[in-house]
Structure formats: structure tokens, C-alpha cells
CSV table of C-alpha atoms in Angstrom, one decimal:
chain,number,residue,atom,x,y,z
F,24,VAL,CA,205.0,128.9,119.0
F,25,ARG,CA,204.2,125.6,120.3
F,26,THR,CA,205.9,122.8,118.3
F,27,LEU,CA,205.4,119.0,118.5
F,28,SER,CA,208.2,116.8,119.2
F,29,VAL,CA,207.8,113.0,118.8
F,30,ASP,CA,210.3,110.5,120.1
F,31,ALA,CA,209.4,107.2,118.3
F,32,ALA,CA,212.0,105.3,120.2
F,33,GLU,CA,210.7,106.2,123.7
F,34,MET,CA,207.1,106.4,122.4
F,35,THR,CA,206.9,109.8,123.8
F,36,CYS,CA,205.8,113.3,122.5
F,37,SER,CA,206.3,116.8,123.8
F,38,ILE,CA,204.1,119.9,123.2
F,39,GLY,CA,204.0,123.3,125.0
F,40,GLY,CA,206.5,122.1,127.8
F,41,GLU,CA,204.2,118.9,128.4
F,42,THR,CA,205.5,115.3,127.7
F,43,PHE,CA,202.8,112.7,126.9
F,44,HIS,CA,203.7,108.7,126.7
F,45,ALA,CA,202.1,106.2,124.8
F,46,GLY,CA,198.4,105.5,126.3
F,47,ASP,CA,198.2,108.9,128.2
F,48,ARG,CA,194.8,110.5,127.5
F,49,ILE,CA,194.5,114.0,126.0
F,50,THR,CA,191.5,116.3,124.6
F,51,ILE,CA,192.0,118.4,121.7
F,52,ASP,CA,189.7,121.3,120.9
F,53,GLY,CA,188.4,121.0,117.4
F,54,THR,CA,187.7,124.6,117.2
F,55,ASP,CA,191.0,126.3,118.4
F,56,GLY,CA,193.4,123.3,118.0
F,57,ARG,CA,194.4,123.6,121.9
F,58,VAL,CA,195.4,120.3,123.5
F,59,TYR,CA,194.4,119.2,127.1
F,60,ARG,CA,196.0,116.9,129.1
F,61,GLY,CA,193.5,114.2,130.5
F,62,ALA,CA,190.1,113.2,129.0
F,63,LEU,CA,187.8,116.3,129.6
F,64,PRO,CA,184.0,115.9,129.7
F,65,LEU,CA,182.2,116.3,126.3
F,66,SER,CA,178.9,117.4,125.1
F,67,GLN,CA,176.8,116.6,121.8
F,68,PRO,CA,176.5,119.7,119.8
F,69,HIS,CA,173.0,120.9,119.4
F,70,ILE,CA,171.6,123.5,117.0
F,71,GLY,CA,168.7,125.2,118.1
F,72,GLY,CA,167.8,129.0,119.1
F,73,ALA,CA,168.7,131.9,117.0
F,74,ILE,CA,171.1,129.5,115.0
F,75,GLY,CA,168.5,127.0,114.2
F,76,LYS,CA,166.2,129.7,113.2
F,77,LEU,CA,169.0,131.1,110.8
F,78,LEU,CA,169.8,127.9,109.1
F,79,ASP,CA,165.9,127.3,108.6
F,80,TRP,CA,165.7,130.7,106.9
F,81,SER,CA,168.7,129.9,104.9
F,82,ASP,CA,167.1,126.6,103.7
F,83,ALA,CA,164.4,129.1,101.9
F,84,SER,CA,166.8,130.4,99.7
F,85,ARG,CA,169.0,127.4,99.2
F,86,ARG,CA,168.6,125.5,95.9
F,87,ILE,CA,171.3,123.0,96.6
F,88,GLY,CA,170.8,119.9,98.6
F,89,VAL,CA,172.7,118.8,101.7
F,90,ARG,CA,173.3,115.4,102.6
F,91,ALA,CA,175.9,113.7,104.9
F,92,ASN,CA,178.6,111.3,104.6
F,93,ALA,CA,177.7,108.4,107.4
F,94,GLU,CA,177.3,105.1,107.8
F,95,THR,CA,176.8,104.4,111.5
F,96,LEU,CA,173.5,105.1,113.4
F,97,ASP,CA,175.5,107.6,115.7
F,98,ALA,CA,176.6,109.5,112.6
F,99,ILE,CA,173.3,109.4,110.9
F,100,ALA,CA,171.4,110.8,114.1
F,101,THR,CA,174.1,113.7,114.3
F,102,ALA,CA,173.4,114.5,110.4
F,103,LYS,CA,169.8,114.4,111.0
F,104,SER,CA,170.0,116.7,114.0
F,105,PHE,CA,172.1,119.3,111.9
F,106,GLY,CA,169.6,119.3,109.1
F,107,ALA,CA,170.9,116.8,106.4
F,108,GLU,CA,168.4,115.7,103.7
F,109,GLY,CA,169.8,112.6,103.1
F,110,ILE,CA,173.0,110.2,103.0
F,111,GLY,CA,175.3,111.2,100.0
F,112,LEU,CA,177.8,108.8,100.9
F,113,ALA,CA,177.6,105.7,102.8
F,114,ARG,CA,180.9,103.8,102.7
F,115,SER,CA,180.0,100.0,102.7
F,116,GLU,CA,183.5,99.0,103.6
F,117,HIS,CA,183.3,100.3,107.0
F,118,MET,CA,180.7,97.7,108.0
F,119,PHE,CA,183.6,95.1,107.7
F,120,PHE,CA,186.0,96.2,110.3
F,121,SER,CA,184.6,94.1,113.3
F,122,GLU,CA,186.8,90.9,113.9
F,123,GLU,CA,183.9,88.4,113.0
F,124,ARG,CA,183.3,89.9,109.5
F,125,LEU,CA,186.8,90.6,108.9
F,126,VAL,CA,187.7,87.0,109.0
F,127,ALA,CA,184.5,86.1,106.6
F,128,LEU,CA,185.7,88.9,104.1
F,129,ARG,CA,189.3,87.5,104.1
F,130,ARG,CA,187.8,84.1,103.6
F,131,LEU,CA,186.0,85.4,100.3
F,132,ILE,CA,189.1,87.3,99.1
F,133,LEU,CA,191.6,84.6,99.8
F,134,SER,CA,189.4,81.3,98.8
F,135,GLU,CA,190.0,79.8,95.4
F,136,ASP,CA,187.3,77.4,96.1
F,137,GLU,CA,183.7,78.4,94.9
F,138,ASP,CA,182.1,76.7,97.9
F,139,ASP,CA,184.1,78.3,100.3
F,140,ARG,CA,183.5,81.6,99.1
F,141,ARG,CA,179.7,80.7,99.0
F,142,ARG,CA,180.0,79.9,102.7
F,143,ALA,CA,181.7,83.3,103.3
F,144,LEU,CA,179.1,85.2,101.7
F,145,THR,CA,176.2,83.7,103.4
F,146,GLY,CA,177.5,85.2,106.9
F,147,LEU,CA,178.4,88.6,105.5
F,148,VAL,CA,174.9,88.9,104.0
F,149,ASP,CA,173.5,87.9,107.1
F,150,PHE,CA,175.8,90.7,109.0
F,151,GLN,CA,175.0,93.6,106.6
F,152,THR,CA,171.2,93.1,106.3
F,153,GLY,CA,170.8,94.3,109.7
F,154,ASP,CA,173.1,97.1,109.3
F,155,TYR,CA,171.3,98.5,106.2
F,156,SER,CA,167.9,97.9,107.5
F,157,ALA,CA,168.7,99.9,110.7
F,158,MET,CA,170.4,102.8,108.5
F,159,PHE,CA,167.2,103.0,106.2
F,160,ALA,CA,164.7,103.0,108.9
F,161,ALA,CA,166.8,105.9,110.5
F,162,MET,CA,166.7,108.0,107.4
F,163,ALA,CA,162.6,107.6,107.0
F,164,GLY,CA,162.6,107.9,103.4
F,165,LYS,CA,165.1,110.1,102.5
F,166,PRO,CA,167.8,109.0,100.2
F,167,VAL,CA,170.7,106.8,101.0
F,168,CYS,CA,173.5,106.7,98.4
F,169,VAL,CA,175.6,103.4,99.3
F,170,ARG,CA,179.2,103.3,97.5
F,171,LEU,CA,180.1,99.9,96.6
F,172,PHE,CA,183.1,98.1,97.9
F,173,ASP,CA,186.1,100.7,97.3
F,174,PRO,CA,189.4,100.5,99.3
F,175,PRO,CA,192.5,98.4,98.2
F,176,LEU,CA,192.1,94.8,99.2
F,177,HIS,CA,195.4,94.9,101.1
F,178,GLU,CA,193.7,97.0,103.8
F,179,PHE,CA,191.5,93.9,104.7
F,180,LEU,CA,194.1,90.9,104.4
F,181,PRO,CA,196.1,89.4,107.4
F,182,ARG,CA,199.5,90.7,108.3
F,183,SER,CA,200.4,89.2,111.6
F,184,ASP,CA,201.5,85.7,112.0
F,185,ASP,CA,198.3,85.2,114.4
F,186,ASP,CA,196.1,86.3,111.9
F,187,LEU,CA,197.7,84.3,109.0
F,188,GLY,CA,197.6,81.2,111.1
F,189,GLU,CA,193.8,81.7,112.1
F,190,ILE,CA,193.0,82.4,108.2
F,191,ALA,CA,195.1,79.2,106.9
F,192,ALA,CA,193.4,77.2,109.2
F,193,SER,CA,189.7,78.4,108.3
F,194,LEU,CA,190.6,77.8,104.6
F,195,GLY,CA,192.3,74.1,105.4
F,196,LEU,CA,195.7,75.7,104.3
F,197,ALA,CA,199.1,75.5,105.4
F,198,THR,CA,200.5,79.2,106.5
F,199,ARG,CA,203.4,79.0,104.1
F,200,ALA,CA,200.8,78.5,101.0
F,201,LEU,CA,198.6,81.5,102.4
F,202,LYS,CA,201.6,83.6,102.3
F,203,GLN,CA,202.1,82.7,98.8
F,204,ARG,CA,198.6,83.8,97.8
F,205,LEU,CA,199.4,87.0,99.7
F,206,GLU,CA,202.3,87.8,97.6
F,207,ARG,CA,200.4,87.3,94.3
F,208,ILE,CA,198.0,89.7,95.3
F,209,GLU,CA,200.5,92.3,97.0
F,210,GLU,CA,200.6,95.8,95.1
F,211,VAL,CA,203.1,98.4,94.8
F,212,ASN,CA,200.6,101.3,94.5
F,213,PRO,CA,197.4,100.1,95.8
F,214,MET,CA,195.5,103.2,95.8
F,215,LEU,CA,195.6,103.1,92.0
F,216,GLY,CA,195.3,99.5,91.6
F,217,HIS,CA,192.7,97.0,92.6
F,218,ARG,CA,190.1,98.8,94.2
F,219,GLY,CA,186.5,100.2,93.7
F,220,VAL,CA,185.1,99.1,90.5
F,221,ARG,CA,187.9,96.5,90.0
F,222,VAL,CA,187.1,94.8,93.1
F,223,ALA,CA,183.4,94.0,91.7
F,224,VAL,CA,184.9,92.7,88.4
F,225,THR,CA,187.5,90.4,89.8
F,226,TYR,CA,185.4,89.3,92.7
F,227,PRO,CA,181.6,89.5,91.5
F,228,GLU,CA,181.0,87.6,94.8
F,229,ILE,CA,181.6,90.6,96.6
F,230,LEU,CA,179.1,92.7,94.4
F,231,GLU,CA,176.6,89.8,94.7
F,232,MET,CA,177.1,90.0,98.5
F,233,GLN,CA,176.5,93.5,98.8
F,234,MET,CA,173.5,93.7,96.4
F,235,GLN,CA,171.9,90.9,98.4
F,236,ALA,CA,172.4,92.6,102.0
F,237,LEU,CA,171.4,96.1,100.5
F,238,LEU,CA,167.9,94.8,99.1
F,239,ALA,CA,167.4,92.5,102.0
F,240,GLY,CA,167.8,95.7,104.1
F,241,VAL,CA,165.3,97.6,102.0
F,242,ARG,CA,162.8,94.9,102.3
F,243,GLU,CA,163.4,94.6,106.1
F,244,ALA,CA,162.9,98.2,106.7
F,245,ILE,CA,159.9,98.4,104.8
F,246,ARG,CA,158.4,95.2,106.6
F,247,ALA,CA,159.0,97.0,109.8
F,248,GLY,CA,156.5,99.6,108.9
F,249,ASN,CA,159.0,102.2,107.9
F,250,GLU,CA,158.8,104.6,104.7
F,251,PRO,CA,159.7,103.5,101.3
F,252,VAL,CA,163.6,103.2,100.9
F,253,GLY,CA,165.1,105.9,98.7
F,254,LEU,CA,168.2,103.5,97.7
F,255,GLU,CA,170.9,104.7,95.5
F,256,VAL,CA,173.9,102.6,94.6
F,257,MET,CA,177.0,104.0,93.5
F,258,VAL,CA,180.1,102.3,91.8
F,259,PRO,CA,183.3,103.8,92.6
F,260,PHE,CA,186.7,104.6,90.6
F,261,VAL,CA,185.4,104.0,87.2
F,262,SER,CA,187.4,105.1,84.3
F,263,THR,CA,185.3,103.6,81.1
F,264,VAL,CA,181.8,103.0,80.1
F,265,SER,CA,182.3,99.5,79.9
F,266,GLU,CA,183.0,99.2,83.7
F,267,VAL,CA,179.8,101.1,84.5
F,268,ILE,CA,177.6,99.0,82.1
F,269,TRP,CA,179.2,95.7,83.4
F,270,VAL,CA,178.3,96.7,87.1
F,271,ARG,CA,174.8,98.0,86.1
F,272,GLU,CA,173.7,94.8,84.4
F,273,ARG,CA,174.3,92.8,87.5
F,274,VAL,CA,173.1,95.4,90.1
F,275,LEU,CA,170.0,95.8,88.1
F,276,ALA,CA,169.5,92.2,87.7
F,277,ALA,CA,169.6,91.7,91.6
F,278,VAL,CA,167.0,94.4,91.8
F,279,GLU,CA,164.7,92.9,89.6
F,280,ALA,CA,165.0,89.5,91.2
F,281,ALA,CA,164.6,90.9,94.6
F,282,ALA,CA,160.6,91.7,93.9
F,283,LEU,CA,160.9,95.1,95.9
F,284,PRO,CA,157.6,96.9,96.4
F,285,PRO,CA,156.6,99.3,93.7
F,286,GLU,CA,157.5,102.2,95.6
F,287,ALA,CA,160.8,101.3,96.6
F,288,ARG,CA,161.7,100.1,93.1
F,289,GLU,CA,160.7,103.4,91.8
F,290,LYS,CA,162.9,105.2,94.2
F,291,PHE,CA,166.0,103.0,93.2
F,292,GLN,CA,168.8,104.7,91.3
F,293,PHE,CA,172.2,103.6,89.8
F,294,GLY,CA,175.1,105.7,89.6
F,295,THR,CA,178.9,106.2,89.7
F,296,MET,CA,181.4,108.4,91.5
F,297,ILE,CA,183.2,110.6,89.1
F,298,GLU,CA,186.9,110.7,90.5
F,299,LEU,CA,189.4,109.9,87.7
F,300,PRO,CA,190.3,112.3,85.1
F,301,ARG,CA,189.3,110.0,82.1
F,302,ALA,CA,185.8,109.6,83.8
F,303,CYS,CA,185.4,113.5,83.5
F,304,LEU,CA,186.5,113.5,79.8
F,305,ARG,CA,184.2,110.5,78.7
F,306,ALA,CA,181.4,111.7,81.1
F,307,GLY,CA,179.0,111.9,77.9
F,308,ASP,CA,179.5,107.9,77.4
F,309,ILE,CA,179.1,107.2,81.0
F,310,ALA,CA,175.9,109.4,81.6
F,311,ALA,CA,173.9,107.5,79.4
F,312,SER,CA,174.0,104.4,81.8
F,313,VAL,CA,173.5,106.1,85.0
F,314,ASP,CA,171.0,108.1,87.1
F,315,PHE,CA,173.6,110.3,88.7
F,316,PHE,CA,177.2,111.3,89.0
F,317,SER,CA,178.6,111.8,92.6
F,318,PHE,CA,182.2,113.7,92.2
F,319,GLY,CA,184.7,112.3,95.0
F,320,THR,CA,186.9,115.5,94.9
F,321,ASN,CA,189.4,113.8,97.3
F,322,ASP,CA,190.4,111.2,94.6
F,323,LEU,CA,190.0,113.4,91.7
F,324,THR,CA,192.5,115.9,93.2
F,325,GLN,CA,195.0,113.2,93.8
F,326,THR,CA,194.7,111.8,90.3
F,327,ALA,CA,194.6,115.3,88.6
F,328,TYR,CA,197.5,116.5,90.5
F,329,GLY,CA,199.6,113.1,90.8
F,330,ILE,CA,200.0,113.5,94.7
F,331,SER,CA,199.1,111.2,97.3
F,332,ARG,CA,196.8,112.9,99.8
F,333,ASP,CA,198.2,110.9,102.6
F,334,ASP,CA,202.0,112.0,101.4
F,335,ALA,CA,200.9,115.6,100.7
F,336,PRO,CA,201.8,117.1,104.0
F,337,ALA,CA,205.7,116.4,103.6
F,338,PHE,CA,205.9,119.0,100.9
F,339,LEU,CA,202.7,120.8,100.6
F,340,ALA,CA,203.7,123.1,103.2
F,341,ALA,CA,207.0,124.2,101.6
F,342,TYR,CA,205.2,124.6,98.3
F,343,GLN,CA,202.7,127.2,100.2
F,344,ARG,CA,205.6,129.0,102.0
F,345,LYS,CA,207.2,129.6,98.6
F,346,GLY,CA,203.9,130.6,96.9
F,347,LEU,CA,203.9,127.7,94.4
F,348,TYR,CA,200.5,126.8,95.8
F,349,ASP,CA,198.0,129.5,97.2
F,350,LEU,CA,196.1,126.8,99.0
F,351,ASP,CA,196.1,123.2,100.0
F,352,PRO,CA,194.1,121.5,97.0
F,353,PHE,CA,193.0,119.0,99.4
F,354,VAL,CA,191.6,121.4,101.7
F,355,THR,CA,190.0,123.8,99.0
F,356,LEU,CA,189.1,122.8,95.6
F,357,ASP,CA,191.7,123.7,92.8
F,358,GLU,CA,188.9,125.6,90.6
F,359,ARG,CA,191.2,126.1,87.6
F,360,GLY,CA,192.2,122.4,87.2
F,361,VAL,CA,190.1,120.2,89.2
F,362,GLY,CA,187.0,122.3,88.8
F,363,GLU,CA,187.5,122.6,85.2
F,364,LEU,CA,187.5,118.8,85.1
F,365,MET,CA,184.2,118.9,87.0
F,366,ALA,CA,182.6,121.5,84.7
F,367,ILE,CA,183.5,119.6,81.7
F,368,ALA,CA,181.9,116.3,83.1
F,369,ILE,CA,178.9,118.0,84.1
F,370,GLU,CA,178.3,119.5,80.7
F,371,ARG,CA,178.9,116.4,78.5
F,372,GLY,CA,177.1,114.3,81.0
F,373,LYS,CA,173.8,116.4,81.0
F,374,ARG,CA,174.0,116.9,77.4
F,375,ALA,CA,174.0,113.1,77.0
F,376,ASN,CA,171.4,112.6,79.7
F,377,PRO,CA,169.5,115.7,80.4
F,378,GLY,CA,167.7,113.9,83.5
F,379,LEU,CA,171.4,113.2,85.0
F,380,ARG,CA,171.4,114.4,88.7
F,381,ILE,CA,174.8,115.6,90.2
F,382,GLY,CA,176.1,115.4,93.8
F,383,ILE,CA,179.6,116.2,95.4
F,384,CYS,CA,180.6,113.6,98.2
F,385,GLY,CA,184.3,115.0,98.8
F,386,GLU,CA,185.7,116.8,101.8
F,387,HIS,CA,185.6,119.8,99.8
F,388,ALA,CA,181.8,119.8,100.2
F,389,GLY,CA,182.2,121.1,103.4
F,390,ASP,CA,184.8,123.8,102.8
F,391,PRO,CA,183.1,127.3,102.6
F,392,GLU,CA,185.2,128.6,99.5
F,393,SER,CA,184.6,125.2,97.6
F,394,LEU,CA,181.0,125.3,98.2
F,395,ARG,CA,180.7,128.8,96.5
F,396,PHE,CA,182.5,127.2,93.6
F,397,PHE,CA,180.2,124.4,93.4
F,398,ALA,CA,177.2,126.8,93.6
F,399,GLY,CA,178.1,128.1,90.2
F,400,LEU,CA,177.8,124.6,88.8
F,401,ASP,CA,174.7,122.6,87.7
F,402,VAL,CA,174.7,120.7,91.0
F,403,ASP,CA,171.9,119.1,92.8
F,404,TYR,CA,173.4,118.4,96.1
F,405,VAL,CA,176.7,118.4,98.0
F,406,SER,CA,177.6,115.6,100.9
F,407,CYS,CA,179.7,116.2,103.7
F,408,SER,CA,180.7,115.1,107.3
F,409,PRO,CA,178.0,115.4,109.8
F,410,TYR,CA,179.5,118.3,111.5
F,411,ARG,CA,179.8,120.4,108.5
F,412,VAL,CA,176.3,119.9,107.4
F,413,PRO,CA,175.2,123.5,109.1
F,414,VAL,CA,178.2,125.1,107.2
F,415,ALA,CA,177.0,123.8,104.0
F,416,ARG,CA,173.5,124.9,104.5
F,417,LEU,CA,174.6,128.5,105.2
F,418,THR,CA,177.1,128.9,102.7
F,419,LEU,CA,174.9,127.5,99.9
F,420,ALA,CA,172.2,129.9,100.9
F,421,GLN,CA,174.7,132.8,100.9
F,422,ALA,CA,175.7,131.8,97.4
F,423,ALA,CA,172.1,131.7,95.9
F,424,GLY,CA,171.4,135.0,97.2
């Protein structure tokens, strides 16, 4: 059995008798896990021939839709080539990672002056409008569900001295004063802290910026002669109906002020991610204020188990070897715990709002065993990574048969 050995001091790793240094190129076969030295030529997967025909046949018997988690044009093109029927999760925060946008976002988060925040907002709206317009045009009228800004704010804040100096200069602050601001917002457990809907509540300018960019993108895509845009806005990490109502009022006010063409306005939907146990239990309250639920099964598993997905590998393998867990709950959904929370939320949500649509956008939506469980729930669609779309199409057709 080949084992991986890492020497952090020397910045090398050894596997299968081969030693690699920092910066060496390797190629990994994602199917069988083999590792090759060097950068081997790659080819874009393509579905056609007998497999394409089989998947087309499967679509005829499948009752649950299959969307993709994607926010770049390359990922969207891949998803469409594999038969995705829409975007079930576009992570808006991924659009901030370029240096210029990151500087503007940091100014927005760290500014304590409203005028400075407004200047940062203007640049961010302009940046994102083009991104959204291109995304909507690429989807050609298919639904696009955009998750509002979700990750912990610390992921976007400066760490190096160079970054600190640059941001301090742009804000007209001394570096020491900026460090004090950073200390004030530092969190012990950021994954359960200042993220998701909590960012929208405490930084309404970020919510305003996202809605301005989204709606401008809708108008621009339609003006360019594309089909009416099926925009869906999703607020993440909610635990109370009051949070949902607070965001909903501001989102719908922005939509009304945008004067969208009637067909785009009719297609617009507002919903929420269900990824906390309390949201599952209070789903009846929440459902009356939304058009759809989308289960974020990754975070729902984390919060139901009290396990960080990032830290789980340190002990989950031991649990499985000792028979304490049959399966890794982050790979295959825990039907008896997390699955029951989902079933409760769906039943209570649909009882309060019979027209409620149900989606699933966690990584479990690409796992065959989890998909078979989802097929037994009252679900409208699943959304997985683009490369898992064919698996989802086929598995859901088999489950329906």
C-alpha cells in the first residue's frame, strides 16, 4: 500500500518511492487516484454516443430536476454540456477573489465612514454587473439561484504587513489603528459566527451592493437580446423567520425599484438555505415568507453532528475503522439524523406553504446513495458540481423507476 509522507521542514512529500518538492508539477487521475510526475496532457470530458443516449432516455423517467453548483463561465459551460437544467447554487463570494475587488471589499468591511463605504460599493457593483450579465446570458433563460454573501468575513481581511499597509493607506488610517479594528472583529469560531444572513444584517451595504449588481445584470442580459432571466436570490445560514423577513423586505424593495421587464419580474423568486437544525424545526414559520428552500447539506451535517467538516478527517477514519460510523456523513447523507431533519422541514414547510419548492445544493447531491434517499422526499431539484450532473441524472431516473 502506498503511503504519503510529508516533510514540512524540507517542503517535500514522498509517495510510492517518489519524492516531490514544493513547486513540482503532478497529475492526479480523479477516477482511480493515481498520481503521476509532471503535467500530463488533459482533455475536456464529453458526453455523447451511447452514454448521451442513455442519459437522454433517463431524463424521460426522472421527476426531480438536476442543476449545477457553478459561478464561472467555464463551470457553467461544463454543466450545460452535461445536461444541467439550471444553476442551483452560484456562490457570490467567489466573485471577490481578484485583487482589485478584494481591496474594494476590504474597504467596505473596514470603513467606519458611510461615504467611504459608498465609494467602495460603487466599484463592486460595476465589477459584478458584468459577471452576472454574462452568467444569465450563458444560461439562456434557465433558472439561476444566487446565494447572498456567505463566508466568514475574516476570509477577506488582510493578514500580511503589505496588505495591512495598503488598506490602511486607502482608508487614511495608521496601520496600528487598522490592526485595532481587525482585533475588534476577530472571531474564535468564525464558521458559526459572522457569516451568511448575519453579514447582510450588520453590513446592509453588502446586501444593497449585491442586489444592485444582480438586478443590473438582469437588465443588461435582457437588453443584449437574451431570454428573460430566471433569477432566484437565496439568503444563507438563517435560524429565525425574523432574519428572513428582514432580508426579504430589502430584497423585494430593490426588485421593485429596479423596474424589471414584466417577464423577468414574474420569474424572480426569493428563498433561503436550510442548513441549521433550528431552521428545520421552524420551517413552517419560514416557509410563509419564501418561494423555496434549498438544503445546504454540508453545513446541516456539520451543525447536526457538531463536527467541523474541515477537521473531521483527523478522527472520522478511526470512527469508521472501529465501526462507530458506517459511513462518512460528509460523503453520504446521514438519513436517520440529518435526513429526518430534512423530512421534518419539508413536511412543515409545505404544510405552511403548499407552493413551496424544494432544492438540495450540498455535496451530497452528487452522491448516488444520498440521491436515492432524496428521491423519496418531496424534492423538486438537486444541485451538484458540474462533473456530477450525469451521475445525478442517471441515479434519479433509476430511483423513479
